[in-house]
Short mmCIF file of C-alpha atoms in Angstrom, two decimals:
data_model
loop_
_atom_site.label_atom_id
_atom_site.label_comp_id
_atom_site.label_asym_id
_atom_site.label_seq_id
_atom_site.Cartn_x
_atom_site.Cartn_y
_atom_site.Cartn_z
CA MET A 1 -28.69 -18.45 9.11
CA ASP A 2 -28.70 -22.20 9.19
CA LEU A 3 -25.49 -23.14 8.54
CA THR A 4 -26.59 -27.48 7.39
CA LYS A 5 -28.45 -25.92 4.58
CA TYR A 6 -24.84 -23.64 3.23
CA LEU A 7 -22.57 -27.43 3.05
CA SER A 8 -22.70 -28.30 -0.65
CA GLY A 9 -22.69 -24.37 -1.42
CA LYS A 10 -18.76 -24.91 0.35
CA ILE A 11 -18.57 -27.77 -1.32
CA SER A 12 -19.03 -25.92 -4.45
CA LEU A 13 -17.28 -22.87 -3.61
CA ASN A 14 -14.17 -24.61 -3.59
CA ASP A 15 -15.24 -26.70 -5.97
CA PHE A 16 -15.24 -23.58 -8.81
CA VAL A 17 -14.14 -20.72 -7.64
CA HIS A 18 -10.42 -20.59 -6.68
CA ARG A 19 -8.81 -17.72 -9.23
CA ILE A 20 -10.40 -14.61 -9.10
CA ASN A 21 -9.96 -11.75 -11.32
CA GLN A 22 -11.31 -8.66 -10.47
CA SER A 23 -10.16 -4.59 -10.23
CA GLY A 24 -6.95 -5.01 -11.11
CA ALA A 25 -6.45 -7.47 -8.12
CA SER A 26 -5.80 -11.91 -8.89
CA PHE A 27 -6.71 -13.66 -5.17
CA HIS A 28 -5.67 -17.17 -5.63
CA VAL A 29 -7.89 -18.63 -2.90
CA HIS A 30 -7.40 -21.45 -1.00
CA TYR A 31 -10.55 -22.45 0.70
CA TRP A 32 -13.50 -22.07 1.45
CA GLY A 33 -15.38 -22.73 4.84
CA VAL A 34 -18.88 -23.70 7.18
CA MET A 35 -18.97 -24.73 9.86
CA PRO A 36 -21.51 -24.58 12.36
CA LYS A 37 -20.30 -26.79 15.24
CA HIS A 38 -16.21 -25.06 15.71
CA TYR A 39 -14.84 -24.87 19.47
CA ASP A 40 -10.52 -24.75 19.75
CA ASN A 41 -8.00 -24.61 17.32
CA GLN A 42 -4.25 -25.27 17.99
CA LEU A 43 -2.59 -21.67 18.40
CA HIS A 44 -1.13 -21.50 14.98
CA LYS A 45 -0.52 -18.96 11.79
CA HIS A 46 -0.86 -19.17 8.27
CA SER A 47 1.02 -17.24 5.33
CA PHE A 48 -2.09 -15.73 4.02
CA PHE A 49 -5.22 -13.80 5.10
CA GLU A 50 -8.21 -16.09 6.21
CA VAL A 51 -11.15 -14.73 6.76
CA CYS A 52 -14.15 -15.51 10.33
CA PHE A 53 -17.87 -14.44 10.84
CA VAL A 54 -19.50 -15.46 13.20
CA VAL A 55 -22.60 -16.74 12.44
CA ASP A 56 -24.08 -17.29 15.61
CA GLY A 57 -22.42 -18.58 19.26
CA GLU A 58 -19.26 -16.68 22.15
CA GLY A 59 -15.38 -17.74 21.84
CA THR A 60 -12.93 -15.89 22.56
CA TYR A 61 -10.09 -15.17 19.41
CA MET A 62 -6.65 -14.47 20.07
CA ASP A 63 -4.93 -12.74 18.09
CA GLU A 64 -0.40 -12.21 18.82
CA LYS A 65 -0.48 -11.11 22.07
CA SER A 66 -4.53 -9.53 22.17
CA ASN A 67 -8.08 -11.14 23.32
CA TYR A 68 -11.04 -10.15 21.40
CA THR A 69 -14.46 -11.65 22.49
CA LEU A 70 -16.70 -13.16 19.88
CA GLN A 71 -19.91 -12.68 19.28
CA LYS A 72 -23.19 -13.23 16.40
CA ASN A 73 -22.38 -10.80 13.72
CA SER A 74 -18.88 -10.36 14.68
CA ILE A 75 -15.75 -10.12 11.64
CA PHE A 76 -12.28 -11.19 12.48
CA LEU A 77 -9.82 -11.11 10.30
CA SER A 78 -6.24 -13.40 10.81
CA ARG A 79 -3.23 -11.71 8.95
CA PRO A 80 -0.24 -13.86 7.15
CA GLY A 81 2.32 -15.02 9.99
CA VAL A 82 -0.03 -13.68 12.60
CA LEU A 83 -0.21 -16.68 15.30
CA HIS A 84 -3.47 -16.61 16.35
CA GLN A 85 -6.77 -19.42 17.56
CA ILE A 86 -10.63 -19.54 18.82
CA LYS A 87 -11.81 -21.23 21.95
CA SER A 88 -15.09 -21.33 22.10
CA GLU A 89 -16.85 -24.30 24.72
CA HIS A 90 -20.52 -24.04 23.04
CA GLY A 91 -19.60 -24.01 19.48
CA LEU A 92 -19.27 -21.39 17.25
CA SER A 93 -21.56 -20.72 13.33
CA LEU A 94 -18.30 -19.88 11.67
CA LEU A 95 -17.51 -18.88 7.33
CA TYR A 96 -14.35 -18.74 6.09
CA VAL A 97 -12.62 -17.41 3.48
CA ALA A 98 -8.61 -18.34 2.61
CA PHE A 99 -6.90 -16.07 0.22
CA GLU A 100 -3.85 -14.20 -0.81
CA LEU A 101 -3.15 -11.48 -3.44
CA VAL A 102 -1.71 -13.01 -6.56
CA ASP A 103 1.46 -9.82 -6.13
CA SER A 104 2.47 -11.07 -10.32
CA GLU A 105 -1.03 -10.47 -11.61
CA SER A 106 -2.13 -8.22 -10.31
CA ASN A 107 -0.95 -4.14 -9.80
CA GLU A 108 0.37 -2.24 -7.98
CA SER A 109 -1.70 -0.20 -5.98
CA TRP A 110 -3.41 -3.28 -5.09
CA VAL A 111 -0.41 -5.23 -3.71
CA HIS A 112 0.25 -1.78 -1.37
CA ILE A 113 -3.07 -2.49 -1.12
CA MET A 114 -1.93 -5.80 0.72
CA LYS A 115 0.81 -5.07 2.28
CA SER A 116 -1.26 -2.10 3.98
CA ALA A 117 -4.04 -5.64 4.36
CA GLU A 118 -1.00 -7.64 6.68
CA LYS A 119 -0.28 -4.06 8.77
CA CYS A 120 -3.75 -3.18 9.64
CA GLU A 121 -5.04 -2.22 12.99
CA LYS A 122 -8.26 -4.01 13.51
CA VAL A 123 -8.53 -7.03 13.52
CA ILE A 124 -12.17 -7.80 14.52
CA LEU A 125 -15.02 -5.70 14.15
CA TYR A 126 -18.99 -6.11 15.72
CA ASN A 127 -22.23 -5.37 13.70
CA ASN A 128 -25.30 -4.95 15.15
CA SER A 129 -27.37 -5.11 11.80
CA GLU A 130 -26.79 -7.56 8.20
CA THR A 131 -23.69 -5.53 6.55
CA GLU A 132 -22.91 -5.78 2.30
CA THR A 133 -19.82 -8.51 3.53
CA GLU A 134 -22.66 -10.59 5.52
CA LEU A 135 -25.31 -10.03 3.00
CA LEU A 136 -22.57 -10.64 -0.01
CA TRP A 137 -21.38 -14.03 2.22
CA LYS A 138 -25.21 -15.12 2.36
CA SER A 139 -25.85 -14.90 -2.04
CA LEU A 140 -22.82 -16.55 -1.98
CA LEU A 141 -24.00 -18.85 -0.71
CA ILE A 142 -27.74 -19.58 -1.82
CA GLN A 143 -26.34 -19.13 -5.12
CA ALA A 144 -22.88 -22.20 -4.60
CA THR A 145 -26.62 -24.57 -3.01
CA ARG A 146 -28.18 -24.01 -7.07
CA HIS A 147 -26.13 -26.39 -9.15
CA LYS A 148 -26.53 -26.76 -12.25
CA GLN A 149 -28.06 -23.03 -13.80
CA HIS A 150 -26.45 -20.74 -16.85
CA PHE A 151 -22.83 -19.56 -16.51
CA PHE A 152 -22.60 -21.04 -12.53
CA GLU A 153 -18.92 -19.96 -11.84
CA GLU A 154 -18.61 -17.09 -13.79
CA MET A 155 -21.95 -15.99 -10.79
CA LEU A 156 -19.45 -17.61 -7.69
CA THR A 157 -16.66 -16.19 -9.21
CA ASN A 158 -18.29 -12.53 -9.68
CA ILE A 159 -20.41 -13.12 -6.23
CA ALA A 160 -16.83 -14.19 -4.00
CA GLY A 161 -14.73 -11.35 -5.96
CA SER A 162 -17.64 -8.32 -4.10
CA LEU A 163 -17.41 -10.61 -1.07
CA ILE A 164 -13.19 -10.39 -1.04
CA ILE A 165 -13.22 -7.13 -1.79
CA SER A 166 -15.95 -5.60 0.86
CA ILE A 167 -14.39 -7.74 3.01
CA LEU A 168 -10.91 -5.68 2.81
CA GLN A 169 -12.58 -2.24 2.86
CA ASP A 170 -14.08 -3.17 6.13
CA PHE A 171 -10.79 -3.49 7.97
CA VAL A 172 -8.29 -1.49 4.68
CA PRO A 173 -8.39 2.10 4.96
CA ASP A 174 -5.87 2.85 1.90
CA LEU A 175 -8.11 1.13 -0.08
CA ASN A 176 -11.59 3.25 0.53
CA ARG A 177 -9.00 5.53 -0.62
CA ASN A 178 -7.94 4.34 -3.54
CA ASN A 179 -10.64 2.06 -4.83
CA ASN A 180 -10.78 4.76 -7.60
CA GLN A 181 -7.89 5.19 -9.33
CA ARG A 182 -6.79 3.07 -11.73
CA ASN A 183 -3.69 1.64 -12.13
CA ASP A 184 -2.22 -0.02 -15.42
CA PRO A 185 -0.38 -4.26 -14.44
CA GLU A 186 2.57 -4.51 -12.51
CA GLN A 187 4.75 -5.25 -15.79
CA HIS A 188 7.19 -8.67 -14.72
CA SER A 189 10.33 -9.18 -16.59
CA ALA A 190 9.66 -12.19 -19.49
CA PHE A 191 12.13 -14.39 -18.10
CA LEU A 192 9.27 -14.28 -14.52
CA THR A 193 7.06 -14.63 -16.67
CA GLN A 194 8.81 -17.83 -18.83
CA ALA A 195 9.82 -19.06 -15.17
CA ARG A 196 6.76 -18.91 -13.86
CA LEU A 197 4.71 -20.89 -17.45
CA TYR A 198 7.88 -23.11 -16.75
CA ILE A 199 6.94 -24.96 -12.96
CA HIS A 200 2.93 -24.00 -13.67
CA ASP A 201 3.27 -26.76 -16.13
CA ASN A 202 6.20 -28.97 -14.77
CA LEU A 203 6.06 -29.80 -10.65
CA SER A 204 5.18 -33.21 -11.08
CA ASN A 205 9.67 -33.10 -11.27
CA CYS A 206 12.02 -31.25 -9.80
CA LEU A 207 12.10 -28.21 -10.93
CA LYS A 208 15.30 -27.40 -9.37
CA LEU A 209 16.63 -23.87 -10.41
CA THR A 210 19.45 -25.04 -12.42
CA GLU A 211 17.44 -26.50 -14.59
CA VAL A 212 14.46 -23.63 -14.69
CA ALA A 213 17.66 -21.26 -15.61
CA ARG A 214 18.81 -23.71 -17.99
CA HIS A 215 15.58 -24.04 -19.49
CA LEU A 216 15.55 -19.57 -19.76
CA HIS A 217 19.89 -20.12 -20.76
CA ILE A 218 20.47 -17.77 -17.87
CA SER A 219 22.31 -17.96 -14.46
CA GLY A 220 21.04 -19.49 -11.73
CA ARG A 221 22.11 -16.55 -9.76
CA HIS A 222 19.97 -14.42 -12.45
CA LEU A 223 17.21 -16.51 -12.13
CA SER A 224 17.37 -16.65 -8.54
CA ARG A 225 17.48 -12.91 -7.95
CA ILE A 226 14.75 -11.89 -10.53
CA PHE A 227 12.95 -13.81 -8.81
CA MET A 228 13.62 -11.77 -5.11
CA THR A 229 13.75 -9.02 -6.79
CA GLU A 230 10.51 -8.28 -8.81
CA LEU A 231 8.62 -11.04 -6.59
CA GLY A 232 9.89 -10.66 -3.59
CA ILE A 233 10.17 -14.16 -2.28
CA SER A 234 12.81 -17.37 -2.28
CA TYR A 235 12.95 -19.34 -5.78
CA SER A 236 13.00 -22.22 -3.77
CA LYS A 237 9.47 -21.01 -1.56
CA TYR A 238 7.96 -18.85 -4.85
CA VAL A 239 8.11 -23.63 -5.84
CA GLN A 240 7.78 -24.66 -2.67
CA ASP A 241 3.88 -22.45 -3.23
CA GLU A 242 2.50 -23.65 -6.17
CA ARG A 243 2.76 -27.33 -5.02
CA ILE A 244 0.44 -26.82 -2.18
CA LYS A 245 -1.22 -25.07 -4.71
CA LYS A 246 -2.32 -27.22 -6.66
CA ALA A 247 -2.16 -30.53 -4.06
CA SER A 248 -4.44 -27.97 -1.91
CA MET A 249 -6.48 -28.03 -5.48
CA LEU A 250 -6.82 -31.54 -6.14
CA LEU A 251 -7.63 -32.66 -2.86
CA LYS A 252 -10.23 -31.08 -2.83
CA ARG A 253 -11.35 -31.20 -6.92
CA SER A 254 -10.12 -35.25 -7.61
CA ASP A 255 -9.88 -38.77 -5.85
CA LEU A 256 -6.36 -39.19 -6.34
CA SER A 257 -4.86 -40.49 -3.47
CA LEU A 258 -2.92 -38.68 -0.61
CA LYS A 259 0.31 -40.39 -3.24
CA GLU A 260 -1.05 -39.49 -6.40
CA ILE A 261 -1.71 -35.49 -5.59
CA ALA A 262 2.62 -36.00 -3.80
CA GLU A 263 3.53 -37.09 -7.69
CA GLU A 264 1.78 -34.95 -9.47
CA THR A 265 2.57 -32.15 -7.41
CA GLY A 266 6.84 -32.55 -7.86
CA PHE A 267 6.99 -34.11 -3.32
CA MET A 268 9.49 -37.50 -3.55
CA ASN A 269 6.79 -39.07 -0.97
CA VAL A 270 4.16 -39.15 0.91
CA GLN A 271 5.60 -38.44 4.50
CA TYR A 272 7.81 -35.41 3.24
CA PHE A 273 4.39 -34.02 1.76
CA THR A 274 2.14 -34.81 4.02
CA ARG A 275 4.68 -32.88 6.45
CA VAL A 276 5.28 -30.46 4.25
CA PHE A 277 1.35 -29.47 3.93
CA THR A 278 0.51 -29.79 7.43
CA SER A 279 3.20 -26.83 8.18
CA MET A 280 1.66 -24.32 5.62
CA MET A 281 -1.42 -24.94 5.63
CA GLN A 282 -2.20 -26.62 9.49
CA THR A 283 -3.83 -29.17 8.59
CA SER A 284 -3.49 -32.46 7.19
CA PRO A 285 -3.74 -33.49 3.94
CA GLY A 286 -6.29 -36.43 4.53
CA ARG A 287 -8.34 -33.13 6.72
CA PHE A 288 -8.10 -30.66 4.31
CA ARG A 289 -10.01 -32.79 2.09
CA THR A 290 -12.66 -34.34 5.14
CA MET A 291 -13.77 -30.35 5.54
CA PHE A 292 -13.67 -29.08 2.44
CA ILE A 293 -15.53 -31.73 0.45
CA ASP A 294 -17.54 -34.13 3.41
CA ILE A 295 -21.12 -32.38 3.40
CA HIS A 296 -21.54 -34.61 6.41
CA THR A 297 -18.71 -32.63 7.81
CA THR A 298 -20.54 -30.20 10.69
CA THR A 299 -17.59 -29.94 14.24
CA TYR A 300 -14.70 -29.00 13.98
CA SER A 301 -12.59 -29.11 17.07
CA ASP A 302 -8.53 -29.43 17.91
CA THR A 303 -8.09 -29.50 20.86
#
């Protein structure tokens, strides 16, 4: 499988497939990757899931304190908050995707499934033959290279959704036990819904807790408690995550300068934006843009 043929598909996926709603789950996709030659990266962690498929090559994957051999047809899962690292002397041909569940838009069953995924014991799988996940990934890339088709975005999103669910079925036993269950979507309070909409529509603003609370005619303490109780994260963390999500999308889909993106997403200056983005995404905004929109980027090394 020659990955250079699919570099334009990588760009299409990063342009069009950001949000996937399927089977009661809503996933936010941070990025799609196609890297013909991936060497070493630094020890790092994410706040989201990242899954890599080894098309060819050999290397080593470190997850926390465990080391695993990488070879052709290996697939490995990097969990949120877990330190990990890839090493390869001669380079790996890699496909990868980074995603997280949007709890507030997903049913309770999916929230439990993703909690199980965060604790799964098996983080790497070795396959001797083609699997459903590999075939779906290949199909997705083939479709992504075919521009100007009818329902192009819809086809990509549907295949991408099937791929992510297939990946999770590989690693999460709970998903295989529960995949026929249908639950009603979690119902969040009207205050939370209004707050999320206000934040989404005003990311270029300061968005102080007191400002949003005043807009909703409730106290700041009440609003803070709503986020912790219903989403399990602080108000400030939620706002920062939304700023970075929008910044990632603008880096992939627009020609705006870093200064303009920083302003559009509510960061006080480019330096602060760069520091926060690099901390959360483990790469600088400029490098992120190059990685996911430049068809000529075929090699990665961070040593």
